[in-house]
Amino acid sequence: MLALGPKFPNVFEHETDKGKSLYTKSILPGVKHFGEYIFVEGTEEYRFWDPFKSKLAAALAKRLAQCGIKEGDKVLYLGASHGYTPSFISDIIGKKGFMFCLDSAPRVIRDLLFVTELRANMTPILADANQPKSYQHLLCRVDILYQDVAQKNQVEIFLKNADAYLRGGGFGLLAIKARSMDVTKNPRVIFKEAMLQLEEHHLTVVDHRLLDPFEKDHAFFVVKKK
């Protein structure tokens, strides 16, 4: 009854008379980090993943063909904020995976700590994603680089971290907020320029989606490192 497909391990889709909803299979049954709805089927619990609160969930709701994340992966998450989307990626990678959750804001890191204290496959890092060398002593090469950083040079930040930490054959997931880059340009022009930057950096663009109506003037890219 719950099935999104084999490309998305531990991510499920539940269809009701009101439409389709996304869920992840919880690695912490009985725990609600953000007051999310819990769907119970037999002995398993599934957490409702709101596409209006998560850009990855929005991209999946827009029928993203590939996200690259699988059970057991090592993930570097840039812009982890309060931990909403990271908590769902934690479910996807499971107890055998691990995620480094980085943010530069001490206030949100305090909130993130409440999530990571319960989830053994996550650790918080207070650092500036624009300075990847500043946290190299804390990381290893990762299978997945995820970035949701609303800065003007967000593509450059992603590329620097991909060079430093993403293994060959690994996947990068990049959420782009057009208005943070240039408020004078048409967002579609910005997204096209971003795609060219990624391709020029020898990254293969596997898929991309505009995120409206969930997020205005946002796009989501999935790339693979050669």
Coordinates of C-alpha atoms in Angstrom, one line a residue:
M1 CA 0.0 0.0 0.0
L2 CA 2.9 2.3 0.8
A3 CA 5.3 2.5 -2.2
L4 CA 7.2 5.2 -4.0
G5 CA 9.5 2.8 -5.9
P6 CA 12.9 1.1 -5.6
K7 CA 14.9 4.3 -6.4
F8 CA 13.9 5.8 -3.1
P9 CA 14.7 3.5 -0.2
N10 CA 12.8 4.1 3.0
V11 CA 10.7 6.7 1.3
F12 CA 7.0 5.8 0.8
E13 CA 3.9 7.3 -0.8
H14 CA 0.5 6.9 0.8
E15 CA -2.6 7.6 -1.4
T16 CA -5.9 8.7 0.1
D17 CA -9.0 10.4 -1.2
K18 CA -7.3 13.7 -0.5
G19 CA -4.2 12.8 -2.7
K20 CA -0.8 11.4 -2.2
S21 CA 1.5 12.1 0.8
L22 CA 5.2 11.3 1.4
Y23 CA 6.5 9.4 4.4
T24 CA 9.8 8.0 5.6
K25 CA 10.1 4.8 7.7
S26 CA 11.1 6.0 11.1
I27 CA 14.3 4.7 12.7
L28 CA 12.9 6.1 16.0
P29 CA 9.4 4.8 16.5
G30 CA 7.3 6.9 18.9
V31 CA 9.4 10.0 18.4
K32 CA 8.0 13.2 16.9
H33 CA 10.7 15.9 16.4
F34 CA 8.4 18.5 14.8
G35 CA 4.9 17.3 15.7
E36 CA 4.6 15.5 12.4
Y37 CA 1.8 13.1 11.8
I38 CA 2.7 9.4 12.2
F39 CA 1.2 6.7 10.0
V40 CA 1.2 3.3 11.6
E41 CA 1.1 0.1 9.6
G42 CA 1.6 -3.1 11.6
T43 CA 4.7 -2.7 13.7
E44 CA 6.2 0.0 11.6
E45 CA 5.9 3.8 11.9
Y46 CA 6.1 6.3 9.0
R47 CA 6.6 10.0 9.4
F48 CA 4.7 12.5 7.3
W49 CA 7.2 14.5 5.2
D50 CA 5.7 17.9 4.4
P51 CA 6.8 19.3 0.9
F52 CA 5.9 22.8 2.1
K53 CA 8.6 22.5 4.8
S54 CA 11.3 20.5 2.9
K55 CA 12.8 21.3 -0.5
L56 CA 13.8 17.6 -1.0
A57 CA 10.2 16.5 -0.2
A58 CA 9.0 19.2 -2.6
A59 CA 11.3 17.9 -5.4
L60 CA 10.1 14.3 -4.8
A61 CA 6.5 15.5 -4.9
K62 CA 7.3 17.1 -8.3
R63 CA 8.4 13.6 -9.4
L64 CA 12.1 13.9 -9.2
A65 CA 13.4 10.9 -11.0
Q66 CA 16.6 10.3 -8.9
C67 CA 17.8 11.5 -5.6
G68 CA 20.8 9.2 -5.1
I69 CA 20.3 8.8 -1.4
K70 CA 20.3 5.2 -0.1
E71 CA 20.6 3.2 3.1
G72 CA 24.1 3.3 4.6
D73 CA 25.3 6.4 2.8
K74 CA 27.5 9.1 4.4
V75 CA 26.0 12.5 3.9
L76 CA 27.3 16.1 4.3
Y77 CA 24.3 18.4 4.7
L78 CA 25.1 22.2 4.3
G79 CA 22.5 24.5 5.8
A80 CA 21.0 22.0 8.2
S81 CA 19.0 24.7 10.1
H82 CA 16.7 23.3 12.7
G83 CA 17.0 19.7 11.3
Y84 CA 13.6 19.2 9.6
T85 CA 14.9 17.7 6.3
P86 CA 18.0 16.2 7.9
S87 CA 15.8 14.2 10.2
F88 CA 14.0 12.6 7.2
I89 CA 17.3 11.9 5.4
S90 CA 18.4 10.3 8.7
D91 CA 15.5 7.8 8.2
I92 CA 16.5 7.2 4.6
I93 CA 20.2 6.4 5.3
G94 CA 19.2 4.3 8.3
K95 CA 21.3 3.3 11.3
K96 CA 24.2 2.1 9.1
G97 CA 24.5 5.6 7.5
F98 CA 25.9 8.8 8.9
M99 CA 25.2 12.5 8.3
F100 CA 27.3 15.6 9.1
C101 CA 24.9 18.5 9.7
L102 CA 26.5 21.8 9.2
D103 CA 25.1 25.3 9.8
S104 CA 26.7 28.7 10.6
A105 CA 23.9 30.0 12.9
P106 CA 24.4 29.2 16.7
R107 CA 20.7 29.7 17.4
V108 CA 19.6 27.0 14.9
I109 CA 22.4 24.7 15.9
R110 CA 20.9 24.7 19.4
D111 CA 17.6 23.4 18.0
L112 CA 19.5 20.9 15.8
L113 CA 21.1 19.5 18.9
F114 CA 17.8 18.2 20.2
V115 CA 17.4 16.2 17.0
T116 CA 20.9 14.9 16.8
E117 CA 21.0 13.8 20.4
L118 CA 18.3 11.3 19.7
R119 CA 19.6 10.2 16.3
A120 CA 22.9 8.4 16.5
N121 CA 23.5 8.7 12.7
M122 CA 23.6 12.5 12.8
T123 CA 26.2 15.0 14.2
P124 CA 26.0 18.8 14.3
I125 CA 28.8 21.1 13.1
L126 CA 28.9 24.8 13.6
A127 CA 30.8 26.2 10.7
D128 CA 30.7 28.4 7.5
A129 CA 30.0 26.3 4.4
N130 CA 31.8 28.9 2.4
Q131 CA 35.1 27.9 4.1
P132 CA 35.3 24.1 3.6
K133 CA 38.9 23.8 4.8
S134 CA 37.8 25.1 8.2
Y135 CA 36.0 21.8 9.0
Q136 CA 38.1 19.3 7.0
H137 CA 39.4 17.8 10.3
L138 CA 35.9 16.7 11.2
L139 CA 34.9 15.1 7.9
C140 CA 35.6 12.2 5.6
R141 CA 34.7 11.8 1.9
V142 CA 30.9 11.4 1.6
D143 CA 28.5 9.7 -0.8
I144 CA 26.0 12.5 -0.8
L145 CA 26.5 16.3 -0.6
Y146 CA 23.2 18.1 0.2
Q147 CA 23.1 21.9 0.2
D148 CA 20.3 24.4 1.1
V149 CA 22.2 27.6 1.7
A150 CA 20.5 30.9 0.7
Q151 CA 23.6 32.9 -0.2
K152 CA 24.5 34.9 -3.3
N153 CA 27.3 32.5 -4.2
Q154 CA 25.4 29.3 -3.3
V155 CA 26.5 27.5 -6.5
E156 CA 30.2 28.3 -5.8
I157 CA 29.9 27.1 -2.2
F158 CA 28.4 23.8 -3.5
L159 CA 31.2 23.3 -6.0
K160 CA 33.9 24.0 -3.4
N161 CA 32.5 21.4 -1.1
A162 CA 31.9 18.9 -3.9
D163 CA 35.6 19.2 -4.7
A164 CA 36.6 18.8 -1.1
Y165 CA 34.3 16.1 0.2
L166 CA 32.2 14.4 -2.5
R167 CA 33.6 11.1 -3.7
G168 CA 33.8 10.1 -7.3
G169 CA 30.4 8.7 -8.4
G170 CA 28.7 10.4 -5.5
F171 CA 25.6 12.5 -5.8
G172 CA 25.1 16.2 -5.0
L173 CA 21.7 17.7 -4.2
L174 CA 21.4 21.4 -4.5
A175 CA 18.5 23.6 -3.6
I176 CA 18.8 27.1 -5.3
K177 CA 16.9 30.2 -4.1
A178 CA 17.0 32.5 -7.1
R179 CA 16.1 35.7 -5.1
S180 CA 19.1 35.2 -2.9
M181 CA 21.4 35.2 -6.0
D182 CA 20.0 38.1 -8.0
V183 CA 16.6 39.9 -7.4
T184 CA 16.8 41.6 -10.8
K185 CA 17.0 38.5 -13.0
N186 CA 14.3 36.1 -14.1
P187 CA 14.6 33.0 -11.8
R188 CA 14.6 30.7 -14.9
V189 CA 17.7 32.5 -16.2
I190 CA 19.4 32.0 -12.9
F191 CA 18.6 28.3 -12.9
K192 CA 19.9 27.9 -16.5
E193 CA 23.1 29.7 -15.5
A194 CA 23.5 27.4 -12.5
M195 CA 23.1 24.3 -14.6
L196 CA 25.8 25.5 -16.9
Q197 CA 28.1 26.1 -13.9
L198 CA 27.5 22.6 -12.6
E199 CA 28.1 21.0 -16.0
E200 CA 31.3 23.1 -16.6
H201 CA 32.6 21.8 -13.3
H202 CA 32.4 18.2 -14.7
L203 CA 29.2 17.3 -12.8
T204 CA 26.5 15.4 -14.6
V205 CA 23.1 16.9 -14.0
V206 CA 20.9 13.9 -13.4
D207 CA 17.6 15.7 -12.9
H208 CA 16.2 19.1 -11.8
R209 CA 12.8 20.4 -10.8
L210 CA 11.2 23.8 -10.2
L211 CA 9.7 23.7 -6.7
D212 CA 6.6 25.8 -7.2
P213 CA 3.9 25.7 -5.7
F214 CA 5.8 24.5 -2.7
E215 CA 8.6 27.0 -2.8
K216 CA 8.5 30.1 -5.0
D217 CA 11.5 30.9 -7.2
H218 CA 13.3 27.8 -6.1
A219 CA 14.8 24.9 -8.1
F220 CA 16.3 21.6 -7.1
F221 CA 19.2 19.9 -8.9
V222 CA 20.6 16.4 -8.6
V223 CA 24.1 15.9 -10.0
K224 CA 26.6 13.1 -10.1
K225 CA 30.3 13.5 -9.7
K226 CA 32.4 11.9 -12.5

